[in-house]
Amino acid sequence: MNFFDIISYNRGIGPSKGNNYWKKYTVPHYIYIGVMLALMALGLGLVSLFVCSVYLNASGWAMFLSYLKEPLILALNLLPCLLLVAFFYFATGRAWSAFLLSAIIIYGGTLVNYYKIRIRSEPLLASDLVLAGEAAGIISRYTLEVTGRVILVFATFAFGVLFGALFMKGRLCNRWVRIIGAVLTLAVLVTLIFTLYPSDSVYDAATNDTAEYNLWSDLQIYVSKGFLYPFLHSVKDAIPTPPEGYDENEAKAVLASYTETDIPQEKKVNIIAVMLEAYSDLSEHPEIPVYDSVYAPLHRIMEESLHGHIIANVFGGGTVNTERCFLTGYTTSDEYRSATNSYVYYLRSQGYYAEGFHTGDNWFYNRENVEKNLGMEEYFFLQDYNTDDRSDEFFFSILRELYDRRDKSVPYFNFSVTYQNHGAYSPDSSPEESYLDGSNMSTGSYNILNNYLSGVADTSLRMEEFINSYRESPEPVVIVFFGDHMP
């Protein structure tokens, strides 16, 4: 009965027990409430982690267990739950309402993130909150599958509210305790959201070394750190920061000085743009003894083409930066999580049909979503052809296939990206055929260069074959080749 009195904290117990009867249970009661609310808050965080541990075709169990082995990741995901529950307890004075309101926020974000990953292979970021209307329109086109994880969310939600209402009775009545407690917990939470959670150094340190995930997948990196933590880390990116010296009125004046014009009908030629992975003409560097045959097809193409040098803002990697700067004209790359103005949209406004192909995976650099957000009506990947052939031979055959099956009643734009020649280039062995004079270099250096040049030599031939296949084309077509970065 004493334990029941602590739980119920029944101040209206009646005069038979004495006016001070309830007072002796005050301290034990609030200790009980505090412990139970802490456990419920941790439960919210753990259920959220379990639900959001799944990505793509992974079961999620291994990822969830990895969180329990990473103290920093675990703490950064559970701390907001504890602070949120504490804030709502002080704000409302009731344990059940503190759990209810906290669960609505945490579980709400958890379910949105869960379904967003399943539908679009993208996690929930803070910047998505301003796109609620667009998200609702997207979700309305899908049937949301009720899985075991979703049932777990609703079951624990109902259990927590009922438990709080039945076994955590009593109201925190002291006005000043509630005001001071609410202000302090909210202040701590907001301070952490704008100091600790945006920190890139902390984010880099919070590496999940016990989980298996792909370092090139933004989605899998996000999932490897849980849900609440990476979501709160993204808050800083949701607030645009103008560059140094930016003047809004001056920017408007410059923009107003330009006028959009239509492409004359007779100049709406078909366009095929191909970005070549790590393709660079090393024969321009006399210190690299490359045989003439490697770049001979390229040089024959250049003799009858407009050509020159581009300067990329990346080196040895960062393909996606060059790619997206090419499509937008911007000098810096962004996440492009919603429809963003680009050359692709301009061409579409001129009646063009826009599509493309990449001999890579659709999740890589989140291309399956970004290409559409930049205006592509269709974009194809290896998954669409049920193959793992990343060669340029396969790439150019698909590119020609897409062109031949296009709707010939409208002008056509294609932007595609190769994969062949992607590093790393092995120092241990290389093809028997030699593509450079390696007499004055180490075996390892020769193998690295010969491996790279063997792929480049093949790419050069494929480019020339591709060009030649259009020579008898009855319709004009502009073909653009460029490399994304140096190897």
XYZ file of C-alpha atoms in Angstrom, residues 143-397:
255
model
C 0.505 3.019 -50.189
C 2.366 3.075 -46.887
C 3.120 -0.464 -45.752
C 2.416 -1.123 -42.066
C 5.427 -3.168 -40.967
C 6.396 -4.646 -37.623
C 8.480 -1.577 -36.858
C 5.515 0.713 -37.435
C 3.318 -1.437 -35.192
C 6.025 -1.245 -32.505
C 5.873 2.564 -32.625
C 2.103 2.707 -32.107
C 2.138 -0.046 -29.479
C 4.804 1.616 -27.334
C 3.107 4.979 -27.816
C -0.211 3.648 -26.475
C 1.478 1.735 -23.652
C 3.472 4.757 -22.528
C 0.459 7.079 -22.412
C -1.675 4.541 -20.527
C 1.102 3.675 -18.093
C 1.679 7.343 -17.363
C -2.029 8.002 -16.822
C -2.594 4.973 -14.568
C 0.648 4.555 -12.674
C 2.272 8.015 -12.660
C -0.510 10.070 -11.165
C -0.226 13.418 -9.511
C 0.529 16.876 -10.833
C 3.574 19.026 -10.285
C 1.877 22.072 -8.784
C 4.679 24.383 -7.707
C 4.557 27.147 -10.286
C 8.138 28.327 -9.844
C 9.576 24.832 -9.989
C 7.722 24.272 -13.238
C 8.723 27.619 -14.778
C 12.388 27.318 -13.792
C 12.527 23.642 -14.836
C 10.894 24.291 -18.218
C 13.116 27.280 -18.977
C 16.322 25.481 -17.981
C 15.613 22.255 -19.889
C 14.501 24.165 -22.977
C 17.574 26.399 -22.778
C 19.889 23.386 -22.536
C 18.136 21.652 -25.446
C 18.257 24.728 -27.709
C 21.877 25.426 -26.782
C 22.885 21.876 -27.686
C 20.966 22.031 -30.980
C 22.918 25.119 -32.025
C 26.332 24.255 -30.552
C 27.066 20.569 -30.019
C 24.850 19.026 -32.687
C 25.945 21.208 -35.653
C 29.639 20.577 -34.897
C 31.368 18.910 -37.834
C 34.251 17.788 -35.641
C 31.855 15.956 -33.308
C 30.009 14.513 -36.297
C 33.258 13.186 -37.739
C 34.254 11.770 -34.355
C 30.898 10.002 -33.992
C 31.875 7.270 -36.428
C 30.155 3.917 -36.175
C 33.155 1.609 -36.352
C 31.158 -1.481 -35.421
C 28.647 -1.286 -38.305
C 28.975 -2.260 -41.949
C 27.910 0.505 -44.319
C 29.051 2.142 -47.550
C 31.174 5.255 -47.027
C 30.045 6.574 -50.427
C 26.352 6.478 -49.514
C 25.066 9.591 -47.747
C 22.012 7.597 -46.676
C 24.023 4.815 -45.061
C 26.350 7.283 -43.328
C 23.269 9.024 -41.916
C 21.722 5.750 -40.724
C 25.021 4.658 -39.165
C 24.712 7.593 -36.751
C 21.095 6.915 -35.757
C 18.226 9.281 -36.458
C 17.830 12.132 -33.976
C 21.532 12.983 -34.011
C 22.071 13.276 -37.778
C 18.695 15.028 -38.101
C 19.679 17.670 -35.531
C 23.101 17.949 -37.168
C 21.338 18.927 -40.402
C 19.668 21.946 -38.764
C 22.649 24.135 -39.639
C 22.237 23.338 -43.338
C 18.548 24.284 -43.248
C 19.447 27.903 -42.534
C 20.988 29.503 -45.664
C 24.094 31.571 -44.970
C 24.818 34.335 -47.507
C 28.397 34.548 -48.789
C 30.722 37.248 -47.529
C 29.960 40.610 -49.095
C 26.515 39.567 -50.319
C 24.099 42.421 -51.020
C 20.541 41.386 -51.814
C 19.635 44.588 -53.683
C 22.795 44.424 -55.774
C 22.088 40.772 -56.591
C 18.553 41.652 -57.691
C 19.866 44.460 -59.910
C 22.393 42.167 -61.596
C 19.783 39.480 -62.130
C 17.311 41.985 -63.581
C 19.879 43.026 -66.207
C 19.532 39.611 -67.863
C 16.527 38.517 -69.869
C 15.620 34.980 -70.823
C 15.205 34.363 -74.528
C 13.814 31.437 -76.441
C 15.935 29.180 -78.623
C 15.043 29.794 -82.285
C 13.116 26.810 -83.620
C 15.699 26.068 -86.328
C 18.454 25.894 -83.679
C 16.804 23.354 -81.376
C 19.294 20.600 -82.145
C 19.564 17.393 -80.141
C 22.217 17.488 -77.407
C 24.150 14.638 -75.825
C 26.515 15.566 -72.993
C 28.832 12.919 -71.566
C 30.912 13.393 -68.436
C 33.825 10.946 -68.487
C 35.097 9.509 -65.210
C 38.642 10.748 -64.419
C 39.334 11.316 -68.141
C 42.278 13.604 -68.789
C 44.752 14.038 -71.639
C 48.047 13.171 -69.942
C 49.894 13.446 -73.260
C 49.945 17.207 -72.600
C 52.502 16.554 -69.876
C 55.901 15.738 -71.466
C 57.196 14.229 -68.214
C 54.661 11.389 -68.597
C 55.873 9.184 -71.500
C 52.433 8.198 -72.827
C 52.329 6.426 -76.191
C 50.609 8.407 -78.954
C 48.110 5.619 -79.616
C 46.338 6.166 -76.270
C 44.952 9.579 -77.141
C 45.048 9.383 -80.937
C 41.238 8.942 -81.232
C 40.706 11.931 -78.906
C 43.055 14.107 -80.939
C 41.274 13.145 -84.170
C 37.976 14.210 -82.598
C 39.515 17.482 -81.388
C 40.710 18.359 -84.909
C 37.109 18.765 -86.055
C 35.597 20.014 -82.800
C 35.443 23.010 -80.562
C 37.744 22.106 -77.683
C 39.597 23.558 -74.751
C 40.396 23.133 -71.087
C 38.001 23.212 -68.148
C 38.907 23.981 -64.569
C 37.173 21.760 -62.047
C 36.840 22.710 -58.387
C 37.751 19.180 -57.284
C 40.799 16.940 -57.694
C 41.067 13.173 -57.720
C 37.439 12.797 -56.662
C 34.240 14.758 -56.126
C 32.671 13.769 -59.440
C 29.289 15.049 -58.368
C 30.529 18.626 -57.937
C 31.587 18.956 -61.565
C 28.436 17.183 -62.672
C 26.040 19.479 -60.847
C 27.943 22.654 -61.629
C 27.668 21.691 -65.310
C 23.902 21.191 -65.047
C 23.227 24.350 -63.047
C 25.991 26.828 -63.777
C 26.510 27.268 -60.046
C 30.048 27.497 -58.695
C 29.257 25.452 -55.602
C 27.266 22.255 -55.268
C 24.288 21.713 -52.984
C 22.077 18.839 -51.792
C 19.310 19.694 -54.309
C 16.583 18.068 -52.218
C 13.790 19.823 -54.126
C 13.221 21.088 -57.675
C 16.077 23.490 -58.435
C 16.509 25.805 -61.401
C 18.983 24.434 -63.939
C 19.885 24.325 -67.616
C 17.837 21.130 -67.787
C 14.668 22.957 -66.749
C 15.445 25.722 -69.230
C 15.777 23.219 -72.069
C 12.532 21.562 -70.992
C 10.832 24.965 -71.081
C 11.987 25.122 -74.712
C 10.269 21.838 -75.541
C 13.181 19.447 -74.947
C 12.828 15.981 -73.462
C 15.591 15.380 -70.861
C 16.988 12.066 -69.667
C 20.299 10.393 -68.867
C 22.201 7.279 -67.833
C 24.978 6.366 -65.423
C 26.833 3.044 -65.250
C 26.713 3.221 -61.475
C 24.302 2.661 -58.609
C 21.251 4.868 -58.167
C 22.035 5.605 -54.500
C 25.549 6.856 -55.254
C 25.607 10.621 -54.529
C 21.807 10.290 -54.253
C 21.570 10.626 -58.032
C 18.218 8.851 -58.249
C 16.632 11.858 -56.524
C 18.934 14.741 -57.429
C 18.847 14.162 -61.203
C 15.051 14.415 -61.077
C 15.243 17.522 -58.877
C 17.516 19.128 -61.474
C 14.955 18.489 -64.191
C 15.594 15.043 -65.662
C 12.358 13.353 -66.677
C 14.014 9.934 -66.680
C 17.381 8.781 -65.385
C 18.668 5.236 -65.694
C 21.221 3.235 -63.706
C 22.696 -0.267 -63.690
C 19.738 -1.427 -61.589
C 17.447 -0.691 -64.540
C 19.373 -3.138 -66.747
C 19.958 -5.933 -64.233
C 23.701 -5.982 -64.839
C 26.956 -5.072 -63.161
C 28.684 -4.085 -66.433
C 30.272 -0.680 -65.797
C 32.344 -0.653 -68.990
C 32.272 2.164 -71.522
C 31.382 -0.390 -74.185
C 28.093 -1.045 -72.377
C 27.659 2.630 -71.508
C 27.852 3.896 -75.082
C 25.610 1.108 -76.359
